[in-house]
Amino acid sequence: MEDLKNLLPNELRDFMVSLGQPSYRGDQIFSWIHRHFASSFDEMTNLPLPLRQRLKETAFITRLNVLSKKEGSKGTVKYLLETHDSNAIEAVRMEYEYGITACLSTQAGCMRACSFCASGIAGFVRNLTASEIVDEALRIQEDVESFGAHVGNIVLMGTGEPLDNYDASIKALYILNSQLGLGISFRRMTVSTCGVVPGIRRLAEEEIPVTLSVSLHAPTDDVRQRLMPINRQYSIAQLMDATAYYRERTGRRVTFEYALIRDVNDSDSHAYQLANLLKQQSAHVNLIPLNPIDERDYMRPTTARINRFSKILRNASVPVTVRRDLGLDVNAACGQLRRRYCR
Ligand code: SF4
């Protein structure tokens, strides 16, 4: 059985041709799925009845079940979604002044085990399919359309490491970019990684102008290794080479995420080391005061410490923003809502 939500328009046209149909039927079906949120062939009223019957026998359309929606302040909504095999995954809708952003998960769980992350603690379950990743965005789009809004930005920053599920994650972006569907520009998409060096190089060669966001979280191998096991596989030096290559190939400035954790990576000397590391990178740093999680005793730095850290970076001419706490009040430390639900 073919999962039609997994297919790009040209693939859907080919599929229709393989069924002995004119190729334009593929575009009609793509539009039903991605513009009208159809999840059954009976809804596709401009398709002949025998074709609808044939499709029921040969294909299906993935649709995630919305288990719950939890609203926070500042327009943040966290969706808990269920896959066909009863995995609970998360997507977050955020409203910024420049439009609606959908933050999508790419895996059920995660194998990277970053020590500050609830998803890492829970472990890995499986990769999501492109259709499941796309459907997270469609579930959000269906909601916001009711008040005339449109998902304009995609960030792969939910549960999972997108570059460990490269094919499905990037295919989902191509599908979401299609003009027959949501038509979201690649420039309004962000791929976040904990530092999967071969994946960064592969993405650079993809030649789609998405923003690359790297979870750095420490300026030295020593500190990073304690926070992020991936640093034993790929050192900071290897990561810096890969991000420089990404910038060279795509012309896009790389964003570095840095979760500030009290007494772990928030000292003045960490800030100076970080400035030194990034000054050649023409990078942008997002400082994220840590969302506390139950399972670890990591603490959020004081506001004075956060301000001091960002000032050191700014004084060294490293562009920096302190991320506002969207989602903190809906347990947006990644993986947390899913774990609460599963208990
Ligand atoms: S921070 Fe990201 S890469 Fe690290 S464990 Fe959590 S989901 Fe995985």
PDB file of N, CA, C and O in Angstrom, residues 137-184:
ATOM      1  N   ALA A 137       2.520  19.358  10.493  1.00  0.00           N
ATOM      2  CA  ALA A 137       2.297  20.729  10.001  1.00  0.00           C
ATOM      3  C   ALA A 137       0.854  20.902   9.513  1.00  0.00           C
ATOM      4  O   ALA A 137       0.241  21.957   9.724  1.00  0.00           O
ATOM      5  N   LEU A 138       0.316  19.860   8.875  1.00  0.00           N
ATOM      6  CA  LEU A 138      -1.056  19.972   8.357  1.00  0.00           C
ATOM      7  C   LEU A 138      -2.078  20.067   9.497  1.00  0.00           C
ATOM      8  O   LEU A 138      -3.076  20.771   9.378  1.00  0.00           O
ATOM      9  N   ARG A 139      -1.804  19.339  10.593  1.00  0.00           N
ATOM     10  CA  ARG A 139      -2.739  19.420  11.739  1.00  0.00           C
ATOM     11  C   ARG A 139      -2.767  20.851  12.267  1.00  0.00           C
ATOM     12  O   ARG A 139      -3.799  21.367  12.681  1.00  0.00           O
ATOM     13  N   ILE A 140      -1.608  21.501  12.273  1.00  0.00           N
ATOM     14  CA  ILE A 140      -1.541  22.886  12.749  1.00  0.00           C
ATOM     15  C   ILE A 140      -2.201  23.824  11.733  1.00  0.00           C
ATOM     16  O   ILE A 140      -3.010  24.682  12.073  1.00  0.00           O
ATOM     17  N   GLN A 141      -1.887  23.598  10.442  1.00  0.00           N
ATOM     18  CA  GLN A 141      -2.454  24.460   9.404  1.00  0.00           C
ATOM     19  C   GLN A 141      -3.990  24.396   9.409  1.00  0.00           C
ATOM     20  O   GLN A 141      -4.671  25.410   9.273  1.00  0.00           O
ATOM     21  N   GLU A 142      -4.519  23.181   9.582  1.00  0.00           N
ATOM     22  CA  GLU A 142      -5.982  23.017   9.580  1.00  0.00           C
ATOM     23  C   GLU A 142      -6.601  23.875  10.688  1.00  0.00           C
ATOM     24  O   GLU A 142      -7.644  24.496  10.502  1.00  0.00           O
ATOM     25  N   ASP A 143      -5.944  23.918  11.830  1.00  0.00           N
ATOM     26  CA  ASP A 143      -6.454  24.721  12.948  1.00  0.00           C
ATOM     27  C   ASP A 143      -6.384  26.211  12.655  1.00  0.00           C
ATOM     28  O   ASP A 143      -7.339  26.938  12.857  1.00  0.00           O
ATOM     29  N   VAL A 144      -5.205  26.667  12.209  1.00  0.00           N
ATOM     30  CA  VAL A 144      -5.023  28.119  12.097  1.00  0.00           C
ATOM     31  C   VAL A 144      -5.804  28.699  10.920  1.00  0.00           C
ATOM     32  O   VAL A 144      -6.137  29.874  10.910  1.00  0.00           O
ATOM     33  N   GLU A 145      -6.108  27.834   9.946  1.00  0.00           N
ATOM     34  CA  GLU A 145      -6.900  28.301   8.803  1.00  0.00           C
ATOM     35  C   GLU A 145      -8.270  28.799   9.250  1.00  0.00           C
ATOM     36  O   GLU A 145      -8.843  29.683   8.639  1.00  0.00           O
ATOM     37  N   SER A 146      -8.775  28.228  10.343  1.00  0.00           N
ATOM     38  CA  SER A 146     -10.104  28.625  10.819  1.00  0.00           C
ATOM     39  C   SER A 146     -10.110  30.096  11.250  1.00  0.00           C
ATOM     40  O   SER A 146     -11.167  30.709  11.323  1.00  0.00           O
ATOM     41  N   PHE A 147      -8.968  30.678  11.567  1.00  0.00           N
ATOM     42  CA  PHE A 147      -8.953  32.124  11.835  1.00  0.00           C
ATOM     43  C   PHE A 147      -8.105  32.874  10.802  1.00  0.00           C
ATOM     44  O   PHE A 147      -7.511  33.922  11.059  1.00  0.00           O
ATOM     45  N   GLY A 148      -8.050  32.305   9.603  1.00  0.00           N
ATOM     46  CA  GLY A 148      -7.465  33.016   8.468  1.00  0.00           C
ATOM     47  C   GLY A 148      -5.947  33.094   8.478  1.00  0.00           C
ATOM     48  O   GLY A 148      -5.358  33.895   7.749  1.00  0.00           O
ATOM     49  N   ALA A 149      -5.281  32.279   9.305  1.00  0.00           N
ATOM     50  CA  ALA A 149      -3.814  32.340   9.364  1.00  0.00           C
ATOM     51  C   ALA A 149      -3.210  31.207   8.542  1.00  0.00           C
ATOM     52  O   ALA A 149      -3.922  30.344   8.017  1.00  0.00           O
ATOM     53  N   HIS A 150      -1.896  31.237   8.439  1.00  0.00           N
ATOM     54  CA  HIS A 150      -1.193  30.293   7.578  1.00  0.00           C
ATOM     55  C   HIS A 150       0.144  29.949   8.229  1.00  0.00           C
ATOM     56  O   HIS A 150       0.827  30.845   8.723  1.00  0.00           O
ATOM     57  N   VAL A 151       0.478  28.669   8.228  1.00  0.00           N
ATOM     58  CA  VAL A 151       1.820  28.298   8.711  1.00  0.00           C
ATOM     59  C   VAL A 151       2.840  28.833   7.712  1.00  0.00           C
ATOM     60  O   VAL A 151       2.820  28.465   6.535  1.00  0.00           O
ATOM     61  N   GLY A 152       3.707  29.726   8.179  1.00  0.00           N
ATOM     62  CA  GLY A 152       4.663  30.350   7.259  1.00  0.00           C
ATOM     63  C   GLY A 152       6.099  29.936   7.509  1.00  0.00           C
ATOM     64  O   GLY A 152       6.984  30.223   6.700  1.00  0.00           O
ATOM     65  N   ASN A 153       6.331  29.288   8.642  1.00  0.00           N
ATOM     66  CA  ASN A 153       7.700  28.897   9.006  1.00  0.00           C
ATOM     67  C   ASN A 153       7.683  27.491   9.582  1.00  0.00           C
ATOM     68  O   ASN A 153       6.787  27.129  10.344  1.00  0.00           O
ATOM     69  N   ILE A 154       8.700  26.731   9.206  1.00  0.00           N
ATOM     70  CA  ILE A 154       8.842  25.366   9.725  1.00  0.00           C
ATOM     71  C   ILE A 154      10.176  25.269  10.454  1.00  0.00           C
ATOM     72  O   ILE A 154      11.207  25.673   9.909  1.00  0.00           O
ATOM     73  N   VAL A 155      10.167  24.743  11.645  1.00  0.00           N
ATOM     74  CA  VAL A 155      11.432  24.447  12.316  1.00  0.00           C
ATOM     75  C   VAL A 155      11.432  22.982  12.739  1.00  0.00           C
ATOM     76  O   VAL A 155      10.505  22.515  13.379  1.00  0.00           O
ATOM     77  N   LEU A 156      12.466  22.254  12.320  1.00  0.00           N
ATOM     78  CA  LEU A 156      12.609  20.857  12.760  1.00  0.00           C
ATOM     79  C   LEU A 156      13.404  20.893  14.055  1.00  0.00           C
ATOM     80  O   LEU A 156      14.615  20.713  14.075  1.00  0.00           O
ATOM     81  N   MET A 157      12.682  21.171  15.115  1.00  0.00           N
ATOM     82  CA  MET A 157      13.325  21.359  16.424  1.00  0.00           C
ATOM     83  C   MET A 157      12.572  20.661  17.526  1.00  0.00           C
ATOM     84  O   MET A 157      12.776  20.941  18.698  1.00  0.00           O
ATOM     85  N   GLY A 158      11.635  19.804  17.134  1.00  0.00           N
ATOM     86  CA  GLY A 158      10.894  19.065  18.160  1.00  0.00           C
ATOM     87  C   GLY A 158      11.698  17.854  18.595  1.00  0.00           C
ATOM     88  O   GLY A 158      12.931  17.857  18.558  1.00  0.00           O
ATOM     89  N   THR A 159      11.010  16.807  18.975  1.00  0.00           N
ATOM     90  CA  THR A 159      11.713  15.612  19.433  1.00  0.00           C
ATOM     91  C   THR A 159      12.455  14.946  18.272  1.00  0.00           C
ATOM     92  O   THR A 159      11.919  14.834  17.170  1.00  0.00           O
ATOM     93  N   GLY A 160      13.665  14.489  18.550  1.00  0.00           N
ATOM     94  CA  GLY A 160      14.419  13.741  17.543  1.00  0.00           C
ATOM     95  C   GLY A 160      15.515  14.559  16.912  1.00  0.00           C
ATOM     96  O   GLY A 160      15.545  15.794  16.997  1.00  0.00           O
ATOM     97  N   GLU A 161      16.442  13.866  16.289  1.00  0.00           N
ATOM     98  CA  GLU A 161      17.560  14.493  15.572  1.00  0.00           C
ATOM     99  C   GLU A 161      17.256  14.360  14.074  1.00  0.00           C
ATOM    100  O   GLU A 161      17.332  13.263  13.515  1.00  0.00           O
ATOM    101  N   PRO A 162      16.886  15.468  13.412  1.00  0.00           N
ATOM    102  CA  PRO A 162      16.466  15.380  12.003  1.00  0.00           C
ATOM    103  C   PRO A 162      17.500  14.718  11.093  1.00  0.00           C
ATOM    104  O   PRO A 162      17.154  13.991  10.174  1.00  0.00           O
ATOM    105  N   LEU A 163      18.792  14.966  11.372  1.00  0.00           N
ATOM    106  CA  LEU A 163      19.811  14.435  10.466  1.00  0.00           C
ATOM    107  C   LEU A 163      20.093  12.957  10.717  1.00  0.00           C
ATOM    108  O   LEU A 163      20.763  12.309   9.913  1.00  0.00           O
ATOM    109  N   ASP A 164      19.580  12.392  11.814  1.00  0.00           N
ATOM    110  CA  ASP A 164      19.604  10.936  12.000  1.00  0.00           C
ATOM    111  C   ASP A 164      18.451  10.281  11.234  1.00  0.00           C
ATOM    112  O   ASP A 164      18.390   9.061  11.128  1.00  0.00           O
ATOM    113  N   ASN A 165      17.523  11.089  10.776  1.00  0.00           N
ATOM    114  CA  ASN A 165      16.395  10.604   9.968  1.00  0.00           C
ATOM    115  C   ASN A 165      16.361  11.469   8.708  1.00  0.00           C
ATOM    116  O   ASN A 165      15.346  12.078   8.364  1.00  0.00           O
ATOM    117  N   TYR A 166      17.519  11.529   8.055  1.00  0.00           N
ATOM    118  CA  TYR A 166      17.757  12.526   7.005  1.00  0.00           C
ATOM    119  C   TYR A 166      16.720  12.455   5.884  1.00  0.00           C
ATOM    120  O   TYR A 166      16.090  13.453   5.529  1.00  0.00           O
ATOM    121  N   ASP A 167      16.565  11.263   5.293  1.00  0.00           N
ATOM    122  CA  ASP A 167      15.735  11.163   4.086  1.00  0.00           C
ATOM    123  C   ASP A 167      14.302  11.633   4.350  1.00  0.00           C
ATOM    124  O   ASP A 167      13.746  12.416   3.583  1.00  0.00           O
ATOM    125  N   ALA A 168      13.722  11.148   5.445  1.00  0.00           N
ATOM    126  CA  ALA A 168      12.324  11.506   5.728  1.00  0.00           C
ATOM    127  C   ALA A 168      12.203  12.978   6.104  1.00  0.00           C
ATOM    128  O   ALA A 168      11.273  13.673   5.666  1.00  0.00           O
ATOM    129  N   SER A 169      13.154  13.477   6.897  1.00  0.00           N
ATOM    130  CA  SER A 169      13.069  14.875   7.344  1.00  0.00           C
ATOM    131  C   SER A 169      13.170  15.827   6.154  1.00  0.00           C
ATOM    132  O   SER A 169      12.382  16.778   6.024  1.00  0.00           O
ATOM    133  N   ILE A 170      14.133  15.573   5.277  1.00  0.00           N
ATOM    134  CA  ILE A 170      14.341  16.506   4.161  1.00  0.00           C
ATOM    135  C   ILE A 170      13.233  16.340   3.122  1.00  0.00           C
ATOM    136  O   ILE A 170      12.768  17.317   2.526  1.00  0.00           O
ATOM    137  N   LYS A 171      12.766  15.108   2.946  1.00  0.00           N
ATOM    138  CA  LYS A 171      11.653  14.944   2.011  1.00  0.00           C
ATOM    139  C   LYS A 171      10.418  15.698   2.511  1.00  0.00           C
ATOM    140  O   LYS A 171       9.691  16.319   1.720  1.00  0.00           O
ATOM    141  N   ALA A 172      10.189  15.658   3.820  1.00  0.00           N
ATOM    142  CA  ALA A 172       9.048  16.404   4.376  1.00  0.00           C
ATOM    143  C   ALA A 172       9.170  17.888   4.020  1.00  0.00           C
ATOM    144  O   ALA A 172       8.182  18.535   3.662  1.00  0.00           O
ATOM    145  N   LEU A 173      10.399  18.422   4.075  1.00  0.00           N
ATOM    146  CA  LEU A 173      10.580  19.839   3.732  1.00  0.00           C
ATOM    147  C   LEU A 173      10.250  20.098   2.264  1.00  0.00           C
ATOM    148  O   LEU A 173       9.617  21.102   1.928  1.00  0.00           O
ATOM    149  N   TYR A 174      10.684  19.194   1.385  1.00  0.00           N
ATOM    150  CA  TYR A 174      10.344  19.352  -0.037  1.00  0.00           C
ATOM    151  C   TYR A 174       8.821  19.328  -0.235  1.00  0.00           C
ATOM    152  O   TYR A 174       8.273  20.101  -1.021  1.00  0.00           O
ATOM    153  N   ILE A 175       8.148  18.426   0.455  1.00  0.00           N
ATOM    154  CA  ILE A 175       6.686  18.332   0.308  1.00  0.00           C
ATOM    155  C   ILE A 175       6.029  19.617   0.823  1.00  0.00           C
ATOM    156  O   ILE A 175       5.125  20.171   0.187  1.00  0.00           O
ATOM    157  N   LEU A 176       6.498  20.114   1.967  1.00  0.00           N
ATOM    158  CA  LEU A 176       5.901  21.333   2.540  1.00  0.00           C
ATOM    159  C   LEU A 176       6.197  22.563   1.698  1.00  0.00           C
ATOM    160  O   LEU A 176       5.481  23.551   1.738  1.00  0.00           O
ATOM    161  N   ASN A 177       7.267  22.461   0.894  1.00  0.00           N
ATOM    162  CA  ASN A 177       7.648  23.564   0.001  1.00  0.00           C
ATOM    163  C   ASN A 177       6.806  23.600  -1.278  1.00  0.00           C
ATOM    164  O   ASN A 177       6.680  24.631  -1.927  1.00  0.00           O
ATOM    165  N   SER A 178       6.197  22.476  -1.620  1.00  0.00           N
ATOM    166  CA  SER A 178       5.502  22.397  -2.910  1.00  0.00           C
ATOM    167  C   SER A 178       4.396  23.447  -3.037  1.00  0.00           C
ATOM    168  O   SER A 178       3.589  23.647  -2.127  1.00  0.00           O
ATOM    169  N   GLN A 179       4.376  24.088  -4.198  1.00  0.00           N
ATOM    170  CA  GLN A 179       3.370  25.122  -4.440  1.00  0.00           C
ATOM    171  C   GLN A 179       1.957  24.548  -4.525  1.00  0.00           C
ATOM    172  O   GLN A 179       0.974  25.261  -4.375  1.00  0.00           O
ATOM    173  N   LEU A 180       1.843  23.264  -4.755  1.00  0.00           N
ATOM    174  CA  LEU A 180       0.505  22.647  -4.776  1.00  0.00           C
ATOM    175  C   LEU A 180       0.010  22.358  -3.364  1.00  0.00           C
ATOM    176  O   LEU A 180      -1.136  21.966  -3.163  1.00  0.00           O
ATOM    177  N   GLY A 181       0.886  22.530  -2.389  1.00  0.00           N
ATOM    178  CA  GLY A 181       0.512  22.276  -0.995  1.00  0.00           C
ATOM    179  C   GLY A 181       0.637  23.547  -0.180  1.00  0.00           C
ATOM    180  O   GLY A 181       0.121  24.591  -0.568  1.00  0.00           O
ATOM    181  N   LEU A 182       1.360  23.489   0.924  1.00  0.00           N
ATOM    182  CA  LEU A 182       1.476  24.676   1.778  1.00  0.00           C
ATOM    183  C   LEU A 182       2.379  25.731   1.159  1.00  0.00           C
ATOM    184  O   LEU A 182       2.286  26.906   1.500  1.00  0.00           O
ATOM    185  N   GLY A 183       3.293  25.348   0.285  1.00  0.00           N
ATOM    186  CA  GLY A 183       4.110  26.331  -0.438  1.00  0.00           C
ATOM    187  C   GLY A 183       5.013  27.166   0.460  1.00  0.00           C
ATOM    188  O   GLY A 183       5.209  28.355   0.221  1.00  0.00           O
ATOM    189  N   ILE A 184       5.576  26.562   1.472  1.00  0.00           N
ATOM    190  CA  ILE A 184       6.428  27.311   2.407  1.00  0.00           C
ATOM    191  C   ILE A 184       7.849  27.391   1.829  1.00  0.00           C
ATOM    192  O   ILE A 184       8.436  26.378   1.444  1.00  0.00           O
TER     193      ILE A 184
END
